[in-house]
PDB file of C-alpha atoms in Angstrom:
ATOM      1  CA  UNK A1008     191.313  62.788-105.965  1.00 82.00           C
ATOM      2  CA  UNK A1009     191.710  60.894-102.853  1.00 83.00           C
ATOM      3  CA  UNK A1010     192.101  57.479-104.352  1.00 83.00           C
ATOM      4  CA  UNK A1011     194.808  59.035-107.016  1.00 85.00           C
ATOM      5  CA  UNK A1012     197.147  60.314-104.009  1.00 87.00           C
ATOM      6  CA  UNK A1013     196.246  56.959-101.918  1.00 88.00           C
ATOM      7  CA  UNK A1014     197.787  55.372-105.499  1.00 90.00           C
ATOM      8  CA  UNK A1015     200.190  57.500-106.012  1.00 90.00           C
ATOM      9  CA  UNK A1016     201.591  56.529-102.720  1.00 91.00           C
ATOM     10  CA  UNK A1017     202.079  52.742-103.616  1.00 92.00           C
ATOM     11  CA  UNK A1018     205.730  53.266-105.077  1.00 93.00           C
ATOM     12  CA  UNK A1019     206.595  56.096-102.386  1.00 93.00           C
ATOM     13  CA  UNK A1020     205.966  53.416 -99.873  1.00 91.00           C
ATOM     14  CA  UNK A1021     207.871  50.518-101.474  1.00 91.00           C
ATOM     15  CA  UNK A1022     210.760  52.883-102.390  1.00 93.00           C
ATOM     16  CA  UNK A1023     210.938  53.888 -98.477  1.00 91.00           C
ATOM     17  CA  UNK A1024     210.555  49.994 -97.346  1.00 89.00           C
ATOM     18  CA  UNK A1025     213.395  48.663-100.063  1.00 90.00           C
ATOM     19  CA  UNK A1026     215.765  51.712-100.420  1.00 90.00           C
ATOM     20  CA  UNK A1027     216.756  53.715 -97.662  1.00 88.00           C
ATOM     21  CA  UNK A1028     214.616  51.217 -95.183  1.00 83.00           C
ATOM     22  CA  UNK A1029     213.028  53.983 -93.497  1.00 86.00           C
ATOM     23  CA  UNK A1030     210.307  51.717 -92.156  1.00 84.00           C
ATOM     24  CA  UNK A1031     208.180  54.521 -89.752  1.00 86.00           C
ATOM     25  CA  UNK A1032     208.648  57.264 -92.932  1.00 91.00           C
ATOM     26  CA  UNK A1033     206.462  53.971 -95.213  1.00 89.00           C
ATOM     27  CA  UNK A1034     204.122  53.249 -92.086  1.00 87.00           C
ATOM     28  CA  UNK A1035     203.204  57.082 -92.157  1.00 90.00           C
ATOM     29  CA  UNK A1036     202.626  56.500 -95.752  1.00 90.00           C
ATOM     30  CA  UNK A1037     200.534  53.586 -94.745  1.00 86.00           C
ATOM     31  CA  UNK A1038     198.798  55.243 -92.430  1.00 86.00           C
ATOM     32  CA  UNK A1039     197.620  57.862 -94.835  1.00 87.00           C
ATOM     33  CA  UNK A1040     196.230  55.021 -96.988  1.00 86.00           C
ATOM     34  CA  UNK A1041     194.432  54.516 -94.590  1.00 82.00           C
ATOM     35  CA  UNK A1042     193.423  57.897 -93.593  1.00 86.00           C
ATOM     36  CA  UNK A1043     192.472  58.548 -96.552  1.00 84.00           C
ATOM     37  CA  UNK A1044     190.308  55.443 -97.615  1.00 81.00           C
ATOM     38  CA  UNK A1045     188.184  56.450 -94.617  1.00 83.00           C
ATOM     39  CA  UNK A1046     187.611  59.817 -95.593  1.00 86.00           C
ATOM     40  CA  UNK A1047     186.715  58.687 -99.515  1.00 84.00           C
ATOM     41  CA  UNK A1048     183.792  56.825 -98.218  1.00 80.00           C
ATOM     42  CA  UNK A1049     182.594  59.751 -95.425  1.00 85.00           C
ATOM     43  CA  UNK A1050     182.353  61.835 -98.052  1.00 86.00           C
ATOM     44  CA  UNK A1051     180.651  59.638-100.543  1.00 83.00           C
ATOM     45  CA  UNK A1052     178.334  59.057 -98.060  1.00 83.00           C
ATOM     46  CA  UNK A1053     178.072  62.291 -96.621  1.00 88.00           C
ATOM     47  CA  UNK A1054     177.505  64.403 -99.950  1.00 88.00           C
ATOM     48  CA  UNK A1055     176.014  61.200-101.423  1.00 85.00           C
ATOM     49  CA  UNK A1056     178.310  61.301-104.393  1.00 82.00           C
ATOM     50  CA  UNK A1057     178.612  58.591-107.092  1.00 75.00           C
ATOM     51  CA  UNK A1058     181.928  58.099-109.326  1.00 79.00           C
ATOM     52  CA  UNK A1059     182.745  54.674-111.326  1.00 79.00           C
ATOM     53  CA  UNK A1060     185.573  55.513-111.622  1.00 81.00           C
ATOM     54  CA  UNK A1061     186.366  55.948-107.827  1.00 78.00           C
ATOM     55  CA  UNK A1062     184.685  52.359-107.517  1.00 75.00           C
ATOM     56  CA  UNK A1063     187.073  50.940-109.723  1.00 78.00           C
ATOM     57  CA  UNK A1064     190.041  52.757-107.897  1.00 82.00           C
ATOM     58  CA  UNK A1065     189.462  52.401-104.178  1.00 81.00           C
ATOM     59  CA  UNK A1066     189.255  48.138-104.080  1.00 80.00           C
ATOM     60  CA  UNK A1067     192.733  48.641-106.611  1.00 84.00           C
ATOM     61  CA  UNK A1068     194.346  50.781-104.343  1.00 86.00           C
ATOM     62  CA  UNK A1069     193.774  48.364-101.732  1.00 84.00           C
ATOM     63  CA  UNK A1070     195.253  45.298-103.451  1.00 85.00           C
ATOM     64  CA  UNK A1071     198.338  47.266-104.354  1.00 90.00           C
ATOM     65  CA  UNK A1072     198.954  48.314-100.981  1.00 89.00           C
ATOM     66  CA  UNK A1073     198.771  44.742 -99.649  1.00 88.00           C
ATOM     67  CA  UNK A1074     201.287  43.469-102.628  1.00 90.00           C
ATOM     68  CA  UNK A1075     203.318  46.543-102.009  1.00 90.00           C
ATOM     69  CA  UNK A1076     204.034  45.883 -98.524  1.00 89.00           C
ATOM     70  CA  UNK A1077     204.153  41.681 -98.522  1.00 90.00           C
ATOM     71  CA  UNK A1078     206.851  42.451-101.418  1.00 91.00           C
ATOM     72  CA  UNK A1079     208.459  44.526 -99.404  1.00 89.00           C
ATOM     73  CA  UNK A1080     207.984  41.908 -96.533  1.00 89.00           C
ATOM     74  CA  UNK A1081     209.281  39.489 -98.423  1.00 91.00           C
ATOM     75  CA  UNK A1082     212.406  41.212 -99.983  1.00 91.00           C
ATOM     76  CA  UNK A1083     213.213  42.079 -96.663  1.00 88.00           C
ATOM     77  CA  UNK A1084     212.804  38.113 -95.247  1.00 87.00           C
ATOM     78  CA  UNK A1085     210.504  39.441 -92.840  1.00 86.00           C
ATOM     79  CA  UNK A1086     207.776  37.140 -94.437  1.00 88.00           C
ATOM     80  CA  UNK A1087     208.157  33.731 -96.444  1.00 91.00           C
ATOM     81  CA  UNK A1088     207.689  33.851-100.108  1.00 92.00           C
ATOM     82  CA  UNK A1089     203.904  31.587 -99.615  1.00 92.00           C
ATOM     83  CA  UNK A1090     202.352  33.938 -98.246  1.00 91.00           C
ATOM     84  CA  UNK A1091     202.788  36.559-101.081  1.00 90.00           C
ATOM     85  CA  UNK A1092     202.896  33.571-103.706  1.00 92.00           C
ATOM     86  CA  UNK A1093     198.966  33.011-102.218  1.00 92.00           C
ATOM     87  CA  UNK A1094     197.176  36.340-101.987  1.00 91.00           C
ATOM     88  CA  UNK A1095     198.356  37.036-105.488  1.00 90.00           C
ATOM     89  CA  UNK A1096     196.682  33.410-106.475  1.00 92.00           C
ATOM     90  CA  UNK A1097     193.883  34.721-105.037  1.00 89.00           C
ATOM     91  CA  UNK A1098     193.169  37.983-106.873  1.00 87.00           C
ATOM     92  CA  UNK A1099     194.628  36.357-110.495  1.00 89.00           C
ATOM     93  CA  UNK A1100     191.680  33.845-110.073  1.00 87.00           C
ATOM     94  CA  UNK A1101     189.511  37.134-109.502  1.00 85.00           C
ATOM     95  CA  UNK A1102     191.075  38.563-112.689  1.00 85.00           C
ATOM     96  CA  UNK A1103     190.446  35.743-114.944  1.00 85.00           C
ATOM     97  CA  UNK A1104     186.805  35.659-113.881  1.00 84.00           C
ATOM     98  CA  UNK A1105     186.115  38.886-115.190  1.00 83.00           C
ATOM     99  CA  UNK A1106     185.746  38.560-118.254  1.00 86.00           C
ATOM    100  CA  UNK A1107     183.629  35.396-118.212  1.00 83.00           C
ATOM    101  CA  UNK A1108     181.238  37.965-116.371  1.00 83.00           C
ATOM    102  CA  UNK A1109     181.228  40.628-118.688  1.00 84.00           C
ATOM    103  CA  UNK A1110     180.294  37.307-121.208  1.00 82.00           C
ATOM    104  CA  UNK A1111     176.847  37.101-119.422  1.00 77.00           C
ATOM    105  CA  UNK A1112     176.938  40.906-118.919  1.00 79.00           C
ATOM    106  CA  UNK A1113     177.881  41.466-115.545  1.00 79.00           C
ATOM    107  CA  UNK A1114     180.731  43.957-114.214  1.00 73.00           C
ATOM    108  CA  UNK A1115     182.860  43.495-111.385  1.00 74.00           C
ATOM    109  CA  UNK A1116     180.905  41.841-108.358  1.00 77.00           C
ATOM    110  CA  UNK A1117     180.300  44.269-105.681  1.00 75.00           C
ATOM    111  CA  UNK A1118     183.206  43.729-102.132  1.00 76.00           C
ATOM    112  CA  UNK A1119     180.724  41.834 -99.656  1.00 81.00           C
ATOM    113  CA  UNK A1120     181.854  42.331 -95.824  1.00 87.00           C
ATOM    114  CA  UNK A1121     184.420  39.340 -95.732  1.00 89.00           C
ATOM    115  CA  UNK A1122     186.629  41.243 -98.629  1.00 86.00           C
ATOM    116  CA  UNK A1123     186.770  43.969 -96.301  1.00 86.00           C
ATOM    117  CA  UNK A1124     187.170  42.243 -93.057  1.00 90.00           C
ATOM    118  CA  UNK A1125     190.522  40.516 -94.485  1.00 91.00           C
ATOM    119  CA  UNK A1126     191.823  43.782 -96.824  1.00 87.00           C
ATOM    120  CA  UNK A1127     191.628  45.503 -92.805  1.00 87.00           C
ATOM    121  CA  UNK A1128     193.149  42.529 -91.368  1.00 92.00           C
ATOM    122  CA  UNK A1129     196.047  42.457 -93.581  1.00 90.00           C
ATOM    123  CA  UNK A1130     196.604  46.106 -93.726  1.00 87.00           C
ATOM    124  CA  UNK A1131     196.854  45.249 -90.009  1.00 87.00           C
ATOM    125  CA  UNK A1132     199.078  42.711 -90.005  1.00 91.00           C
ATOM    126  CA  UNK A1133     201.798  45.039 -92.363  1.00 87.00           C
ATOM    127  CA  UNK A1134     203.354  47.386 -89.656  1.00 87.00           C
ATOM    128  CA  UNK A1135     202.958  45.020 -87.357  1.00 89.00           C
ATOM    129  CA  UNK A1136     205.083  42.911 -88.893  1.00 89.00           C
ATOM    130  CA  UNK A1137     207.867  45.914 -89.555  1.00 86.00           C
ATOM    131  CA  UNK A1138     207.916  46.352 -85.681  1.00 86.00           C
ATOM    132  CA  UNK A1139     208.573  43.205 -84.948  1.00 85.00           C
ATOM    133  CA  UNK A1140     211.800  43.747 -87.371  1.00 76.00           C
ATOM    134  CA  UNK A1141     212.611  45.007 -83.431  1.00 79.00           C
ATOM    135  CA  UNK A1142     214.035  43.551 -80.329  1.00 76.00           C
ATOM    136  CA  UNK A1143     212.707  44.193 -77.095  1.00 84.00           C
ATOM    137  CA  UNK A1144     208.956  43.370 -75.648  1.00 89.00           C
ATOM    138  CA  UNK A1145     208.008  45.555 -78.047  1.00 86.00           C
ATOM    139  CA  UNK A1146     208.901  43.285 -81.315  1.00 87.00           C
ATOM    140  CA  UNK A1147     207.771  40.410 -80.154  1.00 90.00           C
ATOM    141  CA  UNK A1148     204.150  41.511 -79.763  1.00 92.00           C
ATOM    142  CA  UNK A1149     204.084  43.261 -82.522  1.00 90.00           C
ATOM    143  CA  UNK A1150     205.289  40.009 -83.942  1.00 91.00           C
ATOM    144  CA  UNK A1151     203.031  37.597 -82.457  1.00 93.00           C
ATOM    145  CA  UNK A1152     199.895  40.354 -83.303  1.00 94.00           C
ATOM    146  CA  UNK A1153     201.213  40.616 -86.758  1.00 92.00           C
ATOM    147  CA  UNK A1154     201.592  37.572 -87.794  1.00 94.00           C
ATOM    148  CA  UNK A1155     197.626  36.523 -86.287  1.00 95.00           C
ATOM    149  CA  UNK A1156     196.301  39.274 -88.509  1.00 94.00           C
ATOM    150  CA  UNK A1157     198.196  38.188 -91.601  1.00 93.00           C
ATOM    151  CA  UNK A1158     196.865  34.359 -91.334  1.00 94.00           C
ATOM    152  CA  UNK A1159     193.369  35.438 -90.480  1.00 95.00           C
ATOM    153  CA  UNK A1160     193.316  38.110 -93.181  1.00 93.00           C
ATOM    154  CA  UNK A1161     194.805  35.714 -96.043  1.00 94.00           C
ATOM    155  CA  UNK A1162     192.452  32.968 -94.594  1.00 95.00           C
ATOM    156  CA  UNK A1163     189.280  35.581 -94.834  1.00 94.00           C
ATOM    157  CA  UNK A1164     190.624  36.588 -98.204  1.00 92.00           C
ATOM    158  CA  UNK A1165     189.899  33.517 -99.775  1.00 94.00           C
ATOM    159  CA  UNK A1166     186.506  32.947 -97.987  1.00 94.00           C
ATOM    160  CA  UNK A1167     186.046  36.289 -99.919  1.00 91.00           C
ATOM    161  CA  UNK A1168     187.170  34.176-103.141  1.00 89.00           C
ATOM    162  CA  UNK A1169     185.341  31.313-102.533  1.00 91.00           C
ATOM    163  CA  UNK A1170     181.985  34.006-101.736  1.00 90.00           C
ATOM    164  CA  UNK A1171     182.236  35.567-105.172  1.00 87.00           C
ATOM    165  CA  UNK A1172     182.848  32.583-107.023  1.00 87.00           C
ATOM    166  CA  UNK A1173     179.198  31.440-105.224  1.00 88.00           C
ATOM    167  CA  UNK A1174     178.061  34.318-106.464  1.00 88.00           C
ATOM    168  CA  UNK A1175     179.213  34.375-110.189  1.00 86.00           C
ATOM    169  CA  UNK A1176     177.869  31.415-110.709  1.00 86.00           C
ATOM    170  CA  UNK A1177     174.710  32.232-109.369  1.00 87.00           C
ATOM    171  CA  UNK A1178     174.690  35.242-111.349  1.00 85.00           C
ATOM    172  CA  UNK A1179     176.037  33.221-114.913  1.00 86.00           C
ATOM    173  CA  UNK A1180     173.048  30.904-114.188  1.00 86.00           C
ATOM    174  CA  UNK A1181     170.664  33.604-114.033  1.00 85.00           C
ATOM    175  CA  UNK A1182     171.769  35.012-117.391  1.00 82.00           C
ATOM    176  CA  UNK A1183     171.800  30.874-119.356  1.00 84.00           C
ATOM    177  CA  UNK A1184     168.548  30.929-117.815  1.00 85.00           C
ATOM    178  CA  UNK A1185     166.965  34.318-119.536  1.00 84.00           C
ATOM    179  CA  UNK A1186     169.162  33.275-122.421  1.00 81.00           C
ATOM    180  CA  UNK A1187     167.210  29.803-122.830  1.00 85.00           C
ATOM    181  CA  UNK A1188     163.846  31.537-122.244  1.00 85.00           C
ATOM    182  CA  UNK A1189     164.586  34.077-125.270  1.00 86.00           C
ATOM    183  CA  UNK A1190     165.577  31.647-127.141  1.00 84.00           C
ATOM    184  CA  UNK A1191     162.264  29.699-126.564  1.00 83.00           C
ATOM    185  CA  UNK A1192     160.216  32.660-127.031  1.00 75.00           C
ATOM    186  CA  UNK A1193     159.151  33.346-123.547  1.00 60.00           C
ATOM    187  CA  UNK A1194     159.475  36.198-121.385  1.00 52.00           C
ATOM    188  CA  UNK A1195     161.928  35.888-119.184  1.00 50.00           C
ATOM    189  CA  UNK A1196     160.351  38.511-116.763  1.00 51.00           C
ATOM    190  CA  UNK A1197     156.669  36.948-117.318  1.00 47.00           C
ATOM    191  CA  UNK A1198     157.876  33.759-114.992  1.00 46.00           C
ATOM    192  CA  UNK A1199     159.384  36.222-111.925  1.00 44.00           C
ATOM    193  CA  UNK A1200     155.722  38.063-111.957  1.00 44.00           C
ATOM    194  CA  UNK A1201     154.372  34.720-111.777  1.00 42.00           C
ATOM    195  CA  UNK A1202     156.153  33.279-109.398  1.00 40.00           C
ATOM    196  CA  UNK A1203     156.405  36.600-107.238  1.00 41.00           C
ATOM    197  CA  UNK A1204     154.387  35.926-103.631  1.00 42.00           C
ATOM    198  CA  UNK A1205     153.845  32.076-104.536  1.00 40.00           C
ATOM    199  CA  UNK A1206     154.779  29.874-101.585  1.00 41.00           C
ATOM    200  CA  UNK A1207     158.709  29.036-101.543  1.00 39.00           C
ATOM    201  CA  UNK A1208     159.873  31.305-104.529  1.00 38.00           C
ATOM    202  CA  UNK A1209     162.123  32.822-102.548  1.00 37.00           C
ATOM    203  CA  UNK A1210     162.606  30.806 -99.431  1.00 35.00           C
ATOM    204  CA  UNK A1211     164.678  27.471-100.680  1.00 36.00           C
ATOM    205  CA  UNK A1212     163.401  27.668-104.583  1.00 38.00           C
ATOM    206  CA  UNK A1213     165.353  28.713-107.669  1.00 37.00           C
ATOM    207  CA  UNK A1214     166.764  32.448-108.346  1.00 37.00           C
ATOM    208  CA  UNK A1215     163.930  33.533-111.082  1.00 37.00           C
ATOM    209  CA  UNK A1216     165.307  35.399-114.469  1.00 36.00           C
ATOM    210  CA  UNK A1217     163.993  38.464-113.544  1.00 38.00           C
ATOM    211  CA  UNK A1218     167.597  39.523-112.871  1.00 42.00           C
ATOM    212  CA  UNK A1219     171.019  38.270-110.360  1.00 44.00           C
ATOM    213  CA  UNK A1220     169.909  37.062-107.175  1.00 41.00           C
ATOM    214  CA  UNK A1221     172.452  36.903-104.511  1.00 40.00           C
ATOM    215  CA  UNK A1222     173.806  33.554-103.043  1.00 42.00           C
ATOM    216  CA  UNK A1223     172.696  32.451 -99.581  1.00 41.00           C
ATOM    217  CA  UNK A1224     176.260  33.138 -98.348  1.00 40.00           C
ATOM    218  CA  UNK A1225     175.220  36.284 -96.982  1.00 42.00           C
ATOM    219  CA  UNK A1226     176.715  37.916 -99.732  1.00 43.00           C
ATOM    220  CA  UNK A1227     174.161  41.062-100.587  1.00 42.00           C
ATOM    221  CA  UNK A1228     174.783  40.452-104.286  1.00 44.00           C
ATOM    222  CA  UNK A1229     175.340  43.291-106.748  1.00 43.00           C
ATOM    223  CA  UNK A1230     174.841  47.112-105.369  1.00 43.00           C
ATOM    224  CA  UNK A1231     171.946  49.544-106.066  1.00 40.00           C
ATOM    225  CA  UNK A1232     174.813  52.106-106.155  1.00 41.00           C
ATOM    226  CA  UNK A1233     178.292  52.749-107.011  1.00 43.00           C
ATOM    227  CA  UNK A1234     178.917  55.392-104.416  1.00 42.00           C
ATOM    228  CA  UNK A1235     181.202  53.384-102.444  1.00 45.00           C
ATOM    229  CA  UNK A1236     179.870  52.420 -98.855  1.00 42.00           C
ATOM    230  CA  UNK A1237     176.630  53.974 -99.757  1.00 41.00           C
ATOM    231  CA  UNK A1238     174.922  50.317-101.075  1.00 41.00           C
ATOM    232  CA  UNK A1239     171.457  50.082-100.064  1.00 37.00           C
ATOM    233  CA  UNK A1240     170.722  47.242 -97.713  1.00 37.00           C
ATOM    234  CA  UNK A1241     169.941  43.829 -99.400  1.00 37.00           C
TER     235      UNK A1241
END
């Protein structure tokens, strides 16, 4: 329910940034995004309640509040059009991967700590940057703040990229490598219980086919759980 009303929201709070311009009306709305996304994953992990569907709709509500407001930005010339023109790069090279990881059976990678460090950066960086549409002391904080957020957060947003891409590939390599091994006749989970305790199996040797191993970029690789926030440690 809360991730429907944070969605929901999305075209209230373009409508109030492009229409009427009512700019402390959309960072209310903004601010209950936020609000909001906060108390989703208390109560996940409070009640310890699971939904697929709510993992699914919390990251999207995210990305649609960040290209809601840098449209917004942007319409308004508050922001250049390169900035909006590369976060949306980003998440279309996310989109295309997708289904060459539901190929090797895999779902949508799990948000490792830099997707969330620049998402909170950026949602940052948006009323910042609508202050600073002020004169005074005031603005030109908030502009000189603003703007820092929105180049770290777009920077970390692509270290995100570049950390699930390690990972995919990891994870596709896993799956050629069970897929060779079945096709040979072999057990793919025979080699794992083999190799499990011998010297360097895990410690600088190859990801066995036992199942995804996550990549050495600190990423904690695919969840134990959906309930978001609620992952069990790597």
């Amino acid at each position: 329910m809360l991730s429907m009303l944070r969605l929901l929201g999305v075209p209230l709070f373009l409508w109030l940034v492009l229409v009427p311009e009512a700019n402390w009306w959309a960072l209310g709305v903004l601010a209950f995004a936020g609000l909001s996304d906060w108390l989703d994953g208390k109560i996940a992990r409070a009640w310890n309640q699971t939904s697929r569907l709510g993992a699914v709709l919390d990251p999207m509500a995210d990305r649609l509040y960040i290209f809601a407001a840098v449209l917004g930005l942007v319409v308004r010339g508050v922001v250049p059009w390169w900035l909006m023109a590369v976060l949306v790069l980003r998440d279309v090279l996310m989109i295309v991967s997708l289904p060459v990881l539901r190929h090797h059976g895999y779902g949508t990678l799990p948000v490792n700590f830099a997707g969330k460090a620049a998402t909170l950066c950026l949602l940052y960086s948006f009323p910042l940057l609508f202050v600073a549409g002020y004169g005074g002391i005031v603005g030109d904080v908030a502009r000189v703040t603003g703007w820092a957020f929105a180049l770290w957060g777009t920077a970390i947003y692509w270290w995100a990229g570049l950390l699930y891409a390690v990972q995919g590939q990891s994870l596709i390599r896993q799956a050629r490598r069970a897929d060779r091994a079945i096709a040979q006749g072999h057990d793919p989970g025979a080699g794992a219980a083999a190799t499990c305790g011998a010297p360097g199996a895990h410690e600088g040797g190859e990801p066995t086919a036992a199942g995804p191993e996550a990549p050495s970029s600190g990423d904690p690789g695919p969840p134990r759980s959906d309930r978001k926030g609620a992952t069990s440690s790597p």
